[in-house]
Amino acid sequence: AAAAAWTVVGSCSGVIPPTKAPSGAGGNPGCPKAWVSGTAYEALDQVQVDGMIYECDEIYYGHCPYREPGTVPGDESWTKKGKCEGTLAPTTAPSVPLDAPGCPAAFSASATYEGGDSVEVGGVVYECKAWPYSAFCSLTNFEPGSDNSDLGWIKKGGCDGTIAPTSSPTKPPAELYYDTGCHHPWLASDLDTYVPGTRVSYNNYVFECKSDIHYSKFCKQAAYSPSGIYWSLAWNKIAWCEGTMAPTSTPSAEPSLTPSAAPSLEPSVSPSDEPSLKPSASPSDEPSLKPSAEPSLKPSAAPSDEPSLKPSAEPSLKPSASPS
């Protein structure tokens, strides 16, 4: 039974010497930084836990910030590379290119940043990471240089002075020029009014809300504004524009001489609280359904000069003021 499982290879003497313990990644004689929960690790980033080097996986790197290397869930995101000792020799500090023209604009807590945007804080340049980490760049408590800065920002190096302003944008070819002026600017307060075909302006360009019944719904969401990175899902860029559109003519002071062909769907104003001063030109064909609540102040006609030929059917309830 043993022969069926094992094959005799030959005889031996002594013991095989142990292999050399693996050194730090790339032969670097030292340990990378220790793993810290919540840090925005990317594919191939290396960390150390208890003297063991781990490398963030290229596929499951999204879990590296939250799954500790060396644990059961962490084994899916981290690959064990070997043991290490000491610390890695520091690399040279990153710096902006020698021909860098100066510092970018200072970071502003009220601004909205996207992937690739650069800012300056204390003479240091930071660059906003690409999506999805760019979502942290505009959030409170993730400012460049803060404890949580690494989640959204990359420290690029020092800078000095300011960047020279870029030249003014040039006007595009005539066929792409919207010569009637810019439409009303895109405003977040107007989101509910944007429907298919609505035109707005942003940064000297005219945008039109898509006509598709599905994509046009994005026009009502601020995340798809012409200034955002997803604008093309909701808007079509029509053409370059300059200035403002001419206003329409003011309404005439007097009503038109001829009435409209059809009556308006709704009355122009509510009925007046008081009756008109003059009666209508002709009485209505039918009497009112109910008599008036009070008698009229004056009789309908003057009394006759002669007494009636016949007495009334019933005597009056009160005698006249004086006998005849």
GROMACS .gro file of C-alpha atoms in nm:
model
  324
    1ALA     CA    1   0.000   0.000   0.000
    2ALA     CA    2   0.290   0.238   0.079
    3ALA     CA    3   0.452   0.170  -0.260
    4ALA     CA    4   0.139   0.286  -0.434
    5ALA     CA    5   0.168   0.632  -0.278
    6TRP     CA    6   0.544   0.696  -0.267
    7THR     CA    7   0.831   0.658  -0.514
    8VAL     CA    8   1.185   0.587  -0.395
    9VAL     CA    9   1.413   0.859  -0.532
   10GLY     CA   10   1.746   0.768  -0.367
   11SER     CA   11   1.945   0.796  -0.044
   12CYS     CA   12   2.060   1.112   0.135
   13SER     CA   13   2.271   1.229   0.430
   14GLY     CA   14   2.248   1.538   0.653
   15VAL     CA   15   1.992   1.819   0.615
   16ILE     CA   16   1.920   2.066   0.338
   17PRO     CA   17   2.022   2.420   0.441
   18PRO     CA   18   1.728   2.661   0.474
   19THR     CA   19   1.660   2.909   0.196
   20LYS     CA   20   1.737   3.274   0.255
   21ALA     CA   21   1.448   3.467   0.409
   22PRO     CA   22   1.285   3.701   0.156
   23SER     CA   23   1.384   4.063   0.190
   24GLY     CA   24   1.174   4.370   0.134
   25ALA     CA   25   1.002   4.408  -0.201
   26GLY     CA   26   1.241   4.475  -0.482
   27GLY     CA   27   1.535   4.382  -0.264
   28ASN     CA   28   1.498   4.699  -0.060
   29PRO     CA   29   1.635   4.615   0.288
   30GLY     CA   30   1.358   4.763   0.495
   31CYS     CA   31   0.985   4.770   0.568
   32PRO     CA   32   0.730   4.995   0.402
   33LYS     CA   33   0.488   5.194   0.615
   34ALA     CA   34   0.251   5.008   0.846
   35TRP     CA   35  -0.104   4.944   0.726
   36VAL     CA   36  -0.352   5.206   0.855
   37SER     CA   37  -0.725   5.147   0.829
   38GLY     CA   38  -0.907   5.396   0.605
   39THR     CA   39  -0.602   5.501   0.403
   40ALA     CA   40  -0.674   5.526   0.030
   41TYR     CA   41  -0.451   5.242  -0.088
   42GLU     CA   42  -0.423   5.175  -0.458
   43ALA     CA   43  -0.320   4.871  -0.662
   44LEU     CA   44   0.039   4.752  -0.592
   45ASP     CA   45   0.079   4.972  -0.282
   46GLN     CA   46   0.285   4.795  -0.016
   47VAL     CA   47   0.246   4.797   0.362
   48GLN     CA   48   0.383   4.598   0.652
   49VAL     CA   49   0.206   4.425   0.939
   50ASP     CA   50   0.415   4.258   1.213
   51GLY     CA   51   0.728   4.257   0.998
   52MET     CA   52   0.554   4.105   0.694
   53ILE     CA   53   0.519   4.288   0.362
   54TYR     CA   54   0.182   4.284   0.184
   55GLU     CA   55   0.095   4.420  -0.159
   56CYS     CA   56  -0.248   4.558  -0.255
   57ASP     CA   57  -0.416   4.347  -0.523
   58GLU     CA   58  -0.467   4.493  -0.873
   59ILE     CA   59  -0.828   4.367  -0.891
   60TYR     CA   60  -0.960   4.386  -0.536
   61TYR     CA   61  -0.772   4.703  -0.438
   62GLY     CA   62  -1.099   4.870  -0.341
   63HIS     CA   63  -1.101   4.666  -0.018
   64CYS     CA   64  -0.739   4.743   0.077
   65PRO     CA   65  -0.829   5.048   0.290
   66TYR     CA   66  -1.066   4.844   0.511
   67ARG     CA   67  -0.941   4.483   0.517
   68GLU     CA   68  -0.633   4.429   0.729
   69PRO     CA   69  -0.352   4.230   0.567
   70GLY     CA   70  -0.297   3.888   0.723
   71THR     CA   71  -0.663   3.838   0.819
   72VAL     CA   72  -0.911   3.609   0.646
   73PRO     CA   73  -1.100   3.887   0.465
   74GLY     CA   74  -0.774   4.071   0.399
   75ASP     CA   75  -0.621   3.778   0.209
   76GLU     CA   76  -0.851   3.857  -0.085
   77SER     CA   77  -0.713   4.211  -0.121
   78TRP     CA   78  -0.353   4.173  -0.002
   79THR     CA   79  -0.072   3.944  -0.125
   80LYS     CA   80   0.200   3.839   0.118
   81LYS     CA   81   0.541   3.929  -0.030
   82GLY     CA   82   0.785   3.836   0.247
   83LYS     CA   83   0.943   3.948   0.572
   84CYS     CA   84   1.121   4.275   0.629
   85GLU     CA   85   1.322   4.451   0.894
   86GLY     CA   86   1.383   4.813   0.969
   87THR     CA   87   1.250   5.088   0.746
   88LEU     CA   88   1.287   5.165   0.379
   89ALA     CA   89   1.531   5.438   0.289
   90PRO     CA   90   1.330   5.754   0.218
   91THR     CA   91   1.294   5.850  -0.144
   92THR     CA   92   1.368   6.201  -0.252
   93ALA     CA   93   1.088   6.442  -0.182
   94PRO     CA   94   0.864   6.498  -0.483
   95SER     CA   95   0.880   6.840  -0.638
   96VAL     CA   96   0.715   7.024  -0.919
   97PRO     CA   97   0.917   7.036  -1.244
   98LEU     CA   98   1.198   7.288  -1.250
   99ASP     CA   99   1.015   7.482  -1.519
  100ALA     CA  100   0.694   7.499  -1.315
  101PRO     CA  101   0.563   7.854  -1.353
  102GLY     CA  102   0.448   7.886  -0.990
  103CYS     CA  103   0.180   7.777  -0.743
  104PRO     CA  104  -0.176   7.695  -0.845
  105ALA     CA  105  -0.471   7.865  -0.678
  106ALA     CA  106  -0.500   7.821  -0.302
  107PHE     CA  107  -0.740   7.557  -0.173
  108SER     CA  108  -1.091   7.689  -0.099
  109ALA     CA  109  -1.333   7.499   0.125
  110SER     CA  110  -1.628   7.640  -0.072
  111ALA     CA  111  -1.498   7.526  -0.413
  112THR     CA  112  -1.584   7.201  -0.596
  113TYR     CA  113  -1.286   6.996  -0.712
  114GLU     CA  114  -1.254   6.718  -0.968
  115GLY     CA  115  -0.989   6.462  -1.048
  116GLY     CA  116  -0.668   6.627  -1.171
  117ASP     CA  117  -0.734   6.967  -1.011
  118SER     CA  118  -0.430   7.117  -0.835
  119VAL     CA  119  -0.431   7.349  -0.534
  120GLU     CA  120  -0.176   7.505  -0.303
  121VAL     CA  121  -0.170   7.490   0.077
  122GLY     CA  122   0.122   7.639   0.268
  123GLY     CA  123   0.352   7.637  -0.033
  124VAL     CA  124   0.279   7.271  -0.113
  125VAL     CA  125   0.100   7.152  -0.427
  126TYR     CA  126  -0.175   6.891  -0.396
  127GLU     CA  127  -0.353   6.715  -0.681
  128CYS     CA  128  -0.705   6.573  -0.654
  129LYS     CA  129  -0.711   6.199  -0.718
  130ALA     CA  130  -0.908   6.043  -1.000
  131TRP     CA  131  -1.260   5.908  -0.953
  132PRO     CA  132  -1.386   5.760  -0.719
  133TYR     CA  133  -1.141   5.920  -0.472
  134SER     CA  134  -1.205   6.265  -0.620
  135ALA     CA  135  -1.535   6.263  -0.428
  136PHE     CA  136  -1.334   6.336  -0.111
  137CYS     CA  137  -1.166   6.646  -0.254
  138SER     CA  138  -1.463   6.877  -0.190
  139LEU     CA  139  -1.569   6.732   0.147
  140THR     CA  140  -1.510   6.886   0.488
  141ASN     CA  141  -1.236   6.718   0.697
  142PHE     CA  142  -1.055   6.593   0.385
  143GLU     CA  143  -0.872   6.917   0.304
  144PRO     CA  144  -0.519   6.896   0.160
  145GLY     CA  145  -0.267   6.853   0.441
  146SER     CA  146  -0.527   6.729   0.692
  147ASP     CA  147  -0.520   6.389   0.865
  148ASN     CA  148  -0.759   6.252   0.599
  149SER     CA  149  -0.593   6.427   0.307
  150ASP     CA  150  -0.454   6.103   0.156
  151LEU     CA  151  -0.805   5.980   0.077
  152GLY     CA  152  -0.856   6.243  -0.189
  153TRP     CA  153  -0.530   6.433  -0.249
  154ILE     CA  154  -0.179   6.352  -0.373
  155LYS     CA  155   0.107   6.566  -0.239
  156LYS     CA  156   0.306   6.674  -0.544
  157GLY     CA  157   0.577   6.897  -0.393
  158GLY     CA  158   0.663   7.253  -0.307
  159CYS     CA  159   0.600   7.562  -0.516
  160ASP     CA  160   0.676   7.932  -0.513
  161GLY     CA  161   0.505   8.231  -0.668
  162THR     CA  162   0.193   8.216  -0.884
  163ILE     CA  163   0.113   8.062  -1.218
  164ALA     CA  164   0.087   8.311  -1.501
  165PRO     CA  165  -0.273   8.346  -1.626
  166THR     CA  166  -0.358   8.166  -1.946
  167SER     CA  167  -0.447   8.362  -2.257
  168SER     CA  168  -0.809   8.453  -2.323
  169PRO     CA  169  -1.004   8.185  -2.507
  170THR     CA  170  -1.029   8.242  -2.878
  171LYS     CA  171  -1.355   8.255  -3.070
  172PRO     CA  172  -1.431   7.928  -3.253
  173PRO     CA  173  -1.502   7.906  -3.628
  174ALA     CA  174  -1.806   8.094  -3.756
  175GLU     CA  175  -2.010   7.777  -3.808
  176LEU     CA  176  -1.978   7.703  -3.435
  177TYR     CA  177  -2.055   8.056  -3.320
  178TYR     CA  178  -2.392   8.139  -3.164
  179ASP     CA  179  -2.416   8.502  -3.272
  180THR     CA  180  -2.745   8.594  -3.104
  181GLY     CA  181  -2.589   8.608  -2.757
  182CYS     CA  182  -2.569   8.377  -2.457
  183HIS     CA  183  -2.882   8.231  -2.304
  184HIS     CA  184  -2.974   8.262  -1.939
  185PRO     CA  185  -2.692   8.103  -1.732
  186TRP     CA  186  -2.736   7.761  -1.577
  187LEU     CA  187  -2.850   7.799  -1.213
  188ALA     CA  188  -2.908   7.533  -0.950
  189SER     CA  189  -3.217   7.728  -0.837
  190ASP     CA  190  -3.372   7.671  -1.182
  191LEU     CA  191  -3.335   7.291  -1.189
  192ASP     CA  192  -3.710   7.228  -1.182
  193THR     CA  193  -3.759   7.437  -1.497
  194TYR     CA  194  -3.518   7.244  -1.719
  195VAL     CA  195  -3.704   7.032  -1.974
  196PRO     CA  196  -3.608   6.885  -2.315
  197GLY     CA  197  -3.496   7.166  -2.543
  198THR     CA  198  -3.416   7.416  -2.264
  199ARG     CA  199  -3.108   7.620  -2.349
  200VAL     CA  200  -2.868   7.766  -2.093
  201SER     CA  201  -2.519   7.914  -2.108
  202TYR     CA  202  -2.204   7.828  -1.917
  203ASN     CA  203  -1.848   7.950  -1.970
  204ASN     CA  204  -1.941   8.118  -2.302
  205TYR     CA  205  -2.108   7.810  -2.445
  206VAL     CA  206  -2.474   7.736  -2.512
  207PHE     CA  207  -2.602   7.401  -2.384
  208GLU     CA  208  -2.935   7.240  -2.471
  209CYS     CA  209  -3.113   6.982  -2.255
  210LYS     CA  210  -3.131   6.653  -2.447
  211SER     CA  211  -3.461   6.563  -2.610
  212ASP     CA  212  -3.446   6.198  -2.504
  213ILE     CA  213  -3.713   6.129  -2.242
  214HIS     CA  214  -3.464   5.944  -2.022
  215TYR     CA  215  -3.149   6.157  -2.052
  216SER     CA  216  -3.345   6.482  -2.020
  217LYS     CA  217  -3.427   6.389  -1.660
  218PHE     CA  218  -3.060   6.441  -1.573
  219CYS     CA  219  -3.100   6.811  -1.660
  220LYS     CA  220  -3.289   6.853  -1.333
  221GLN     CA  221  -2.997   6.717  -1.127
  222ALA     CA  222  -2.707   6.938  -1.018
  223ALA     CA  223  -2.456   6.652  -1.061
  224TYR     CA  224  -2.510   6.673  -1.439
  225SER     CA  225  -2.467   7.050  -1.472
  226PRO     CA  226  -2.268   7.189  -1.768
  227SER     CA  227  -1.983   7.254  -1.523
  228GLY     CA  228  -1.964   6.892  -1.403
  229ILE     CA  229  -1.788   6.587  -1.544
  230TYR     CA  230  -2.116   6.415  -1.640
  231TRP     CA  231  -2.271   6.704  -1.835
  232SER     CA  232  -2.271   6.512  -2.166
  233LEU     CA  233  -2.531   6.269  -2.029
  234ALA     CA  234  -2.786   6.550  -1.995
  235TRP     CA  235  -2.681   6.834  -2.225
  236ASN     CA  236  -2.573   6.892  -2.585
  237LYS     CA  237  -2.309   7.161  -2.638
  238ILE     CA  238  -2.454   7.380  -2.913
  239ALA     CA  239  -2.204   7.655  -2.984
  240TRP     CA  240  -1.986   7.932  -2.849
  241CYS     CA  241  -2.167   8.248  -2.740
  242GLU     CA  242  -2.079   8.599  -2.635
  243GLY     CA  243  -2.276   8.875  -2.466
  244THR     CA  244  -2.646   8.845  -2.384
  245MET     CA  245  -2.953   8.789  -2.597
  246ALA     CA  246  -3.151   9.099  -2.701
  247PRO     CA  247  -3.472   9.141  -2.496
  248THR     CA  248  -3.808   9.093  -2.664
  249SER     CA  249  -4.016   9.402  -2.741
  250THR     CA  250  -4.216   9.549  -2.453
  251PRO     CA  251  -4.594   9.488  -2.445
  252SER     CA  252  -4.813   9.761  -2.598
  253ALA     CA  253  -4.982  10.013  -2.371
  254GLU     CA  254  -5.320   9.979  -2.546
  255PRO     CA  255  -5.516   9.661  -2.621
  256SER     CA  256  -5.527   9.530  -2.976
  257LEU     CA  257  -5.799   9.675  -3.204
  258THR     CA  258  -5.938   9.338  -3.305
  259PRO     CA  259  -6.028   9.057  -3.064
  260SER     CA  260  -5.850   8.723  -3.079
  261ALA     CA  261  -5.997   8.448  -3.296
  262ALA     CA  262  -6.089   8.234  -2.997
  263PRO     CA  263  -6.158   8.318  -2.633
  264SER     CA  264  -5.888   8.252  -2.377
  265LEU     CA  265  -5.906   7.923  -2.186
  266GLU     CA  266  -5.919   8.106  -1.853
  267PRO     CA  267  -6.078   8.438  -1.756
  268SER     CA  268  -5.838   8.731  -1.743
  269VAL     CA  269  -5.921   8.837  -1.386
  270SER     CA  270  -6.148   8.745  -1.100
  271PRO     CA  271  -6.500   8.897  -1.097
  272SER     CA  272  -6.523   9.239  -0.934
  273ASP     CA  273  -6.642   9.272  -0.576
  274GLU     CA  274  -6.886   9.555  -0.667
  275PRO     CA  275  -7.152   9.553  -0.939
  276SER     CA  276  -7.094   9.760  -1.249
  277LEU     CA  277  -7.215  10.123  -1.240
  278LYS     CA  278  -7.432  10.082  -1.548
  279PRO     CA  279  -7.668   9.800  -1.635
  280SER     CA  280  -7.597   9.579  -1.933
  281ALA     CA  281  -7.726   9.697  -2.271
  282SER     CA  282  -8.024   9.461  -2.272
  283PRO     CA  283  -8.210   9.265  -2.000
  284SER     CA  284  -8.158   8.893  -1.973
  285ASP     CA  285  -8.400   8.664  -2.150
  286GLU     CA  286  -8.492   8.485  -1.830
  287PRO     CA  287  -8.582   8.637  -1.492
  288SER     CA  288  -8.357   8.572  -1.195
  289LEU     CA  289  -8.428   8.249  -1.009
  290LYS     CA  290  -8.484   8.420  -0.675
  291PRO     CA  291  -8.648   8.753  -0.582
  292SER     CA  292  -8.432   9.015  -0.419
  293ALA     CA  293  -8.400   8.997  -0.042
  294GLU     CA  294  -8.510   9.363   0.010
  295PRO     CA  295  -8.778   9.567  -0.170
  296SER     CA  296  -8.660   9.833  -0.409
  297LEU     CA  297  -8.607  10.179  -0.262
  298LYS     CA  298  -8.836  10.344  -0.518
  299PRO     CA  299  -9.167  10.225  -0.669
  300SER     CA  300  -9.152  10.091  -1.020
  301ALA     CA  301  -9.380  10.372  -1.152
  302ALA     CA  302  -9.563  10.692  -1.034
  303PRO     CA  303  -9.917  10.647  -0.881
  304SER     CA  304 -10.218  10.712  -1.107
  305ASP     CA  305 -10.393  11.050  -1.098
  306GLU     CA  306 -10.739  10.893  -1.070
  307PRO     CA  307 -10.860  10.640  -0.818
  308SER     CA  308 -10.908  10.286  -0.936
  309LEU     CA  309 -11.254  10.204  -1.068
  310LYS     CA  310 -11.293   9.913  -0.832
  311PRO     CA  311 -11.211   9.890  -0.465
  312SER     CA  312 -10.942   9.654  -0.356
  313ALA     CA  313 -11.045   9.305  -0.261
  314GLU     CA  314 -10.941   9.355   0.099
  315PRO     CA  315 -10.949   9.670   0.313
  316SER     CA  316 -10.612   9.811   0.413
  317LEU     CA  317 -10.483   9.714   0.756
  318LYS     CA  318 -10.441  10.079   0.860
  319PRO     CA  319 -10.653  10.385   0.780
  320SER     CA  320 -10.509  10.655   0.563
  321ALA     CA  321 -10.349  10.953   0.734
  322SER     CA  322 -10.660  11.179   0.708
  323PRO     CA  323 -11.019  11.135   0.591
  324SER     CA  324 -11.111  11.262   0.249
   0.00000   0.00000   0.00000
